[in-house]
Amino acid sequence: MAYSNSSSINDFGSFSFGDSQCRGRLTELFTKVAINLLGFFLIAGLCNAFHYILKPISQPRITSDTFVGLLIGNLGFVQRAVNYSSAKTLRFIIDFGMICYMFALGIEMDPYALFRVPTKDAKVAYAGLVSTFILACAIIPFMHYTNQFETAFTLSLSIALSSTASPVLTRLITSLKIGKSDIGRLVIGAGMHSDFITTLVFSLGYIIYPVHKDGDHDLHPATFTQLKTAIQMSCALLFQTIVAATLSPIFMNWVNNENPEGKPLKGSHLVLSVAFMTLICCCSPVYGYSPILSAFMAGIFMPREGRVSKWVVSKINYLLTTLFYPIFFFWMGYEATLVDFEVGHLMTWARLFVLFGVATIGKVSGTIISGAMLGFNWPESIAIGLLLTTKGHFHIYLAIAAKTAEATSTSTTIVMIIAVFFTVVHAPSVVAQIIKRARKRAPTHRMALQLLDPSNELRILLCLHGPHNVPSTINFMEISRGSADPGIVVYVTDMIELTNEISATLVKGDGPDTVTVTDAGVVEKRNQVTSAVEAYVNENGDGITLRRMLALSTFSGLSQDVCILAEDLMVALIILPFHKTLKADGTLDGGNSGFRYVNRKVLRSAPCSVGILIDRGFGLQDKMSKPYVTLNVAVIFIGGKDDREALAYASRVARHPGVKLTVIRFLVDANSENAMRRTGNYRINIDEQQEETNLDDECFADFYERFVGSGHVSYMEKHLANSAETYSTLRSFEGQYSLIIVGRGGRVNSVLTFGMNDWQQCPELGPIGDVLSGSDFSATTSVLIIQQHNLRGELDGLDDDFSIM
């Protein structure tokens, strides 16, 4: 009995000791996990913070990540904290992340492009690749990047310098808003070709010059063992390629057909798809081939289209961006210990200069040669070459791999990383120069009256529906003429709906896009318009250059024809007749819904400023060219870009001796409690409002100094509290003016127009124009509503799809 009690006591003691030991290990494990998680979030936070700091200068994320990785990875306590086991685990994570990276890269490549006729981007890529490779092979052996000359290293480094990191370049071009332009599309395509060719050469070259895990790399591939290994890897890679090329489309198409768009992907099919991709990637590594390059070779034969491929690429990119890249750059900084960087050695800086110089000079020379053959301008050829020098994550991985394989020293590896950094950091400046040149070549300075150079002639596309618009057209030309030097160019354009009857009378001309209208009604209308406006110009048209145009299309395409004419003729202002016409009793008719549709489409798509003229007797006025005729004109200014454009047009009208112009400024009565109360009913961007106010004040002050101060223009102020007072003030102008000029104001959020949009009859006229055009307003007051050119795209006046090549 005593023996039994002693045994129980011993067992209990052993259990207590084991329990405490287990607790200690669990505590140690959880502590390590907590420290690692804290370190990860710290690195990720620093990367995001530094990227935010560099965002104003448009630097890509890889630049901030590289800087943070080198900084954190070289801290003394970090170097001491990472032991052998942690470094090995870190390397496993990096290898897995690079496998995913290369697989996604391979899916986005098109292997069959090698068998098609080279496109422009392919020719540019091949020229830059070959020139860089030749230059690198000629110089690198003399720079002693390794202790002794190695053919494998020289070829590998030459290929790396010749390549382009297409993921980094594509993301950079897209973020800088030139991805839709002709040069942006060419650079992205050339980068894809260059990346595909060089990575493919790496993948095939690995068979001849493999790198083993122990760091020894084969320099004599003629030995029997190495020849046997090369044959095994070749056969395994060939088998993997055949299976991927034949079975992948069949399997993926089956999965895609079973999971149509609009329905969630089935979990079982996702598991099968991922297992199939993993199985394909694992074929060749069994026989010693690189898993990273195997993933790329498997990826290029996977179908690029389909839900599964897109899902895999999107998930991998999300994984890389959120988890892998912070760890990757920390690993880069840990491996590239700056203590070992030989700063004082002249050859260190010479090697850095040669790496960057070879990559830059080689690419630029190749793109200049190919650009000359393809007819590119040399500045664009240089820009393309500089962008194609971009290197990325795979190149940094290769630099660290060269050190791990003991092919290079740590100092040389750091030199390579710095060279990669400098190939990326200059790209935003190159893109800025491309945009600057595109702006110079684009006629953006003609797109708005406010931006028009006073020394340049004013070009107006003056549209009309028929002979009944001729009197108002002539008077509009007269008050808009300004001084004889530089004068105006008026393109009087007939807007005619293309009907089946008219279409049957069209006669094909000599040119590819020229037709002649032989319909008797159309010809007669055009002749009446032409004779009337030509008679006016011949008699009183000093400084007016007249051109006749025709926009003939169905209502669905008429707006596009007008916009194309405006863009081709580089006009600053399009004038459209209101869709309602004046009746004999002085009122407006119900209007033509087709022309209203055209007006609304032109307002949305026009490449310049647009005006809509509501003729309520403007054309019935005596000809403004007669010296005894006086026209009372008012311009209403509330604020915003459209009102500034209306004021810019009014400055031309003010120069006419027969025009008595009054500028009326509506201001918010700050002392009114009603105004303060209504301000809180809608959201206001304070910074944007302040910027608009400053522009309004600057524009109005300039107008006031030039015209009001000299006595040429009358000035009136109205202090109003809300939109109700605005409406009553507008009604008070009834019968006082023959023409009122207003801005459309559709994009302005003002207390003075708040709520007026709710009961608009014609929203295309804006809140003020809609009131003035109403049937209950004066039957003798014509209205001109002006909308300033809405700058399309994100490049301050350039379209996203601008052309510069």
Short mmCIF file of N, CA, C and O in Angstrom, two decimals, residues 359-416:
data_model
loop_
_atom_site.label_atom_id
_atom_site.label_comp_id
_atom_site.label_asym_id
_atom_site.label_seq_id
_atom_site.Cartn_x
_atom_site.Cartn_y
_atom_site.Cartn_z
N ALA A 359 21.34 49.10 -68.60
CA ALA A 359 19.89 48.92 -68.72
C ALA A 359 19.24 50.10 -69.42
O ALA A 359 18.34 49.92 -70.26
N THR A 360 19.70 51.31 -69.10
CA THR A 360 19.08 52.51 -69.67
C THR A 360 19.51 52.72 -71.12
O THR A 360 18.68 52.89 -72.02
N ILE A 361 20.84 52.73 -71.35
CA ILE A 361 21.35 53.00 -72.70
C ILE A 361 20.91 51.91 -73.67
O ILE A 361 20.54 52.19 -74.82
N GLY A 362 20.94 50.66 -73.21
CA GLY A 362 20.54 49.57 -74.09
C GLY A 362 19.09 49.68 -74.51
O GLY A 362 18.76 49.57 -75.70
N LYS A 363 18.20 49.92 -73.54
CA LYS A 363 16.77 50.03 -73.87
C LYS A 363 16.49 51.25 -74.75
O LYS A 363 15.74 51.16 -75.74
N VAL A 364 17.08 52.39 -74.40
CA VAL A 364 16.81 53.61 -75.15
C VAL A 364 17.33 53.51 -76.57
O VAL A 364 16.65 53.91 -77.53
N SER A 365 18.54 52.97 -76.74
CA SER A 365 19.08 52.83 -78.10
C SER A 365 18.21 51.89 -78.93
O SER A 365 17.95 52.15 -80.12
N GLY A 366 17.74 50.81 -78.32
CA GLY A 366 16.89 49.88 -79.05
C GLY A 366 15.56 50.51 -79.45
O GLY A 366 15.08 50.32 -80.58
N THR A 367 14.95 51.27 -78.53
CA THR A 367 13.66 51.89 -78.86
C THR A 367 13.82 53.03 -79.85
O THR A 367 12.91 53.28 -80.65
N ILE A 368 14.96 53.72 -79.83
CA ILE A 368 15.19 54.78 -80.83
C ILE A 368 15.30 54.17 -82.22
O ILE A 368 14.73 54.68 -83.19
N ILE A 369 16.04 53.06 -82.33
CA ILE A 369 16.19 52.40 -83.64
C ILE A 369 14.84 51.88 -84.13
O ILE A 369 14.45 52.11 -85.28
N SER A 370 14.14 51.18 -83.26
CA SER A 370 12.83 50.66 -83.67
C SER A 370 11.84 51.78 -83.93
O SER A 370 11.00 51.71 -84.84
N GLY A 371 11.92 52.86 -83.13
CA GLY A 371 11.03 54.00 -83.33
C GLY A 371 11.27 54.69 -84.66
O GLY A 371 10.33 55.13 -85.33
N ALA A 372 12.55 54.79 -85.06
CA ALA A 372 12.85 55.38 -86.37
C ALA A 372 12.28 54.53 -87.50
O ALA A 372 11.80 55.06 -88.51
N MET A 373 12.34 53.22 -87.35
CA MET A 373 11.80 52.34 -88.37
C MET A 373 10.27 52.38 -88.40
O MET A 373 9.66 52.22 -89.47
N LEU A 374 9.64 52.62 -87.24
CA LEU A 374 8.18 52.62 -87.16
C LEU A 374 7.59 54.01 -87.30
O LEU A 374 6.36 54.16 -87.28
N GLY A 375 8.44 55.04 -87.41
CA GLY A 375 7.94 56.40 -87.61
C GLY A 375 7.58 57.14 -86.35
O GLY A 375 6.80 58.09 -86.40
N PHE A 376 8.14 56.76 -85.20
CA PHE A 376 7.86 57.46 -83.96
C PHE A 376 8.71 58.72 -83.87
O PHE A 376 9.79 58.81 -84.45
N ASN A 377 8.22 59.70 -83.09
CA ASN A 377 9.04 60.86 -82.76
C ASN A 377 10.12 60.45 -81.76
O ASN A 377 9.86 59.64 -80.86
N TRP A 378 11.30 61.03 -81.90
CA TRP A 378 12.40 60.57 -81.03
C TRP A 378 12.17 60.86 -79.55
O TRP A 378 12.58 60.06 -78.71
N PRO A 379 11.49 61.95 -79.15
CA PRO A 379 11.24 62.10 -77.70
C PRO A 379 10.37 60.97 -77.15
O PRO A 379 10.60 60.49 -76.03
N GLU A 380 9.38 60.53 -77.92
CA GLU A 380 8.54 59.43 -77.46
C GLU A 380 9.32 58.12 -77.44
O GLU A 380 9.11 57.29 -76.54
N SER A 381 10.23 57.93 -78.40
CA SER A 381 11.06 56.72 -78.42
C SER A 381 11.94 56.65 -77.17
O SER A 381 12.10 55.59 -76.56
N ILE A 382 12.52 57.80 -76.80
CA ILE A 382 13.35 57.84 -75.59
C ILE A 382 12.49 57.55 -74.35
O ILE A 382 12.91 56.79 -73.46
N ALA A 383 11.31 58.14 -74.30
CA ALA A 383 10.43 57.91 -73.15
C ALA A 383 10.05 56.44 -73.03
O ALA A 383 10.03 55.88 -71.93
N ILE A 384 9.76 55.81 -74.16
CA ILE A 384 9.41 54.38 -74.14
C ILE A 384 10.58 53.57 -73.61
O ILE A 384 10.41 52.66 -72.79
N GLY A 385 11.80 53.87 -74.08
CA GLY A 385 12.97 53.15 -73.61
C GLY A 385 13.20 53.31 -72.13
O GLY A 385 13.52 52.34 -71.42
N LEU A 386 13.02 54.53 -71.61
CA LEU A 386 13.22 54.76 -70.18
C LEU A 386 12.18 54.01 -69.35
O LEU A 386 12.50 53.48 -68.28
N LEU A 387 10.96 53.93 -69.84
CA LEU A 387 9.93 53.20 -69.10
C LEU A 387 10.17 51.70 -69.14
O LEU A 387 9.87 50.99 -68.17
N LEU A 388 10.72 51.20 -70.25
CA LEU A 388 10.95 49.76 -70.37
C LEU A 388 12.14 49.29 -69.54
O LEU A 388 12.37 48.08 -69.43
N THR A 389 12.89 50.21 -68.96
CA THR A 389 13.98 49.79 -68.06
C THR A 389 13.46 49.35 -66.70
O THR A 389 14.24 48.84 -65.88
N THR A 390 12.19 49.54 -66.44
CA THR A 390 11.60 49.27 -65.11
C THR A 390 11.85 47.82 -64.68
O THR A 390 11.54 46.88 -65.41
N LYS A 391 12.40 47.66 -63.51
CA LYS A 391 12.61 46.34 -62.92
C LYS A 391 11.70 46.20 -61.70
O LYS A 391 11.12 47.17 -61.23
N GLY A 392 11.61 44.97 -61.16
CA GLY A 392 10.65 44.76 -60.09
C GLY A 392 11.03 43.67 -59.11
O GLY A 392 12.21 43.39 -58.87
N HIS A 393 10.02 43.02 -58.57
CA HIS A 393 10.20 42.06 -57.48
C HIS A 393 11.01 40.85 -57.90
O HIS A 393 11.86 40.37 -57.12
N PHE A 394 10.80 40.33 -59.10
CA PHE A 394 11.52 39.15 -59.54
C PHE A 394 13.02 39.45 -59.67
O PHE A 394 13.87 38.58 -59.38
N HIS A 395 13.35 40.65 -60.08
CA HIS A 395 14.77 41.02 -60.22
C HIS A 395 15.43 41.15 -58.85
O HIS A 395 16.61 40.78 -58.68
N ILE A 396 14.69 41.68 -57.87
CA ILE A 396 15.24 41.72 -56.51
C ILE A 396 15.43 40.30 -55.98
O ILE A 396 16.45 40.00 -55.34
N TYR A 397 14.48 39.42 -56.25
CA TYR A 397 14.61 38.04 -55.82
C TYR A 397 15.83 37.38 -56.45
O TYR A 397 16.57 36.63 -55.79
N LEU A 398 16.08 37.65 -57.74
CA LEU A 398 17.25 37.08 -58.42
C LEU A 398 18.55 37.60 -57.80
O LEU A 398 19.53 36.85 -57.69
N ALA A 399 18.56 38.90 -57.43
CA ALA A 399 19.76 39.46 -56.81
C ALA A 399 20.07 38.76 -55.49
O ALA A 399 21.24 38.41 -55.21
N ILE A 400 19.04 38.52 -54.66
CA ILE A 400 19.25 37.82 -53.39
C ILE A 400 19.62 36.36 -53.65
O ILE A 400 20.46 35.78 -52.94
N ALA A 401 19.01 35.74 -54.68
CA ALA A 401 19.33 34.36 -55.01
C ALA A 401 20.78 34.21 -55.43
O ALA A 401 21.42 33.20 -55.11
N ALA A 402 21.32 35.22 -56.14
CA ALA A 402 22.74 35.17 -56.53
C ALA A 402 23.64 35.20 -55.31
O ALA A 402 24.67 34.50 -55.26
N LYS A 403 23.25 35.94 -54.30
CA LYS A 403 24.04 35.97 -53.07
C LYS A 403 23.92 34.65 -52.30
O LYS A 403 24.90 34.11 -51.79
N THR A 404 22.68 34.13 -52.23
CA THR A 404 22.45 32.86 -51.54
C THR A 404 23.23 31.72 -52.20
O THR A 404 23.75 30.83 -51.52
N ALA A 405 23.31 31.75 -53.54
CA ALA A 405 24.07 30.74 -54.26
C ALA A 405 25.56 31.00 -54.25
O ALA A 405 26.32 30.27 -54.91
N GLU A 406 25.99 32.06 -53.52
CA GLU A 406 27.39 32.43 -53.38
C GLU A 406 28.02 32.78 -54.72
O GLU A 406 29.24 32.63 -54.91
N ALA A 407 27.19 33.27 -55.64
CA ALA A 407 27.73 33.73 -56.92
C ALA A 407 28.24 35.15 -56.81
O ALA A 407 29.16 35.56 -57.53
N THR A 408 27.64 35.94 -55.92
CA THR A 408 28.07 37.33 -55.72
C THR A 408 28.21 37.60 -54.24
O THR A 408 27.72 36.85 -53.40
N SER A 409 28.85 38.72 -53.93
CA SER A 409 28.98 39.15 -52.54
C SER A 409 27.75 39.94 -52.13
O SER A 409 26.93 40.33 -52.97
N THR A 410 27.64 40.17 -50.83
CA THR A 410 26.51 40.96 -50.33
C THR A 410 26.55 42.38 -50.88
O THR A 410 25.51 42.97 -51.22
N SER A 411 27.74 42.93 -51.01
CA SER A 411 27.88 44.29 -51.54
C SER A 411 27.37 44.37 -52.98
O SER A 411 26.67 45.31 -53.36
N THR A 412 27.71 43.38 -53.79
CA THR A 412 27.23 43.37 -55.19
C THR A 412 25.73 43.20 -55.24
O THR A 412 25.05 43.79 -56.09
N THR A 413 25.18 42.39 -54.35
CA THR A 413 23.72 42.22 -54.29
C THR A 413 23.03 43.54 -53.95
O THR A 413 22.00 43.89 -54.55
N ILE A 414 23.58 44.29 -53.01
CA ILE A 414 23.02 45.59 -52.67
C ILE A 414 23.09 46.54 -53.86
O ILE A 414 22.17 47.32 -54.11
N VAL A 415 24.19 46.47 -54.60
CA VAL A 415 24.33 47.27 -55.82
C VAL A 415 23.20 46.96 -56.80
O VAL A 415 22.59 47.85 -57.40
N MET A 416 22.89 45.69 -56.96
CA MET A 416 21.80 45.29 -57.87
C MET A 416 20.46 45.82 -57.38
O MET A 416 19.63 46.28 -58.18
#
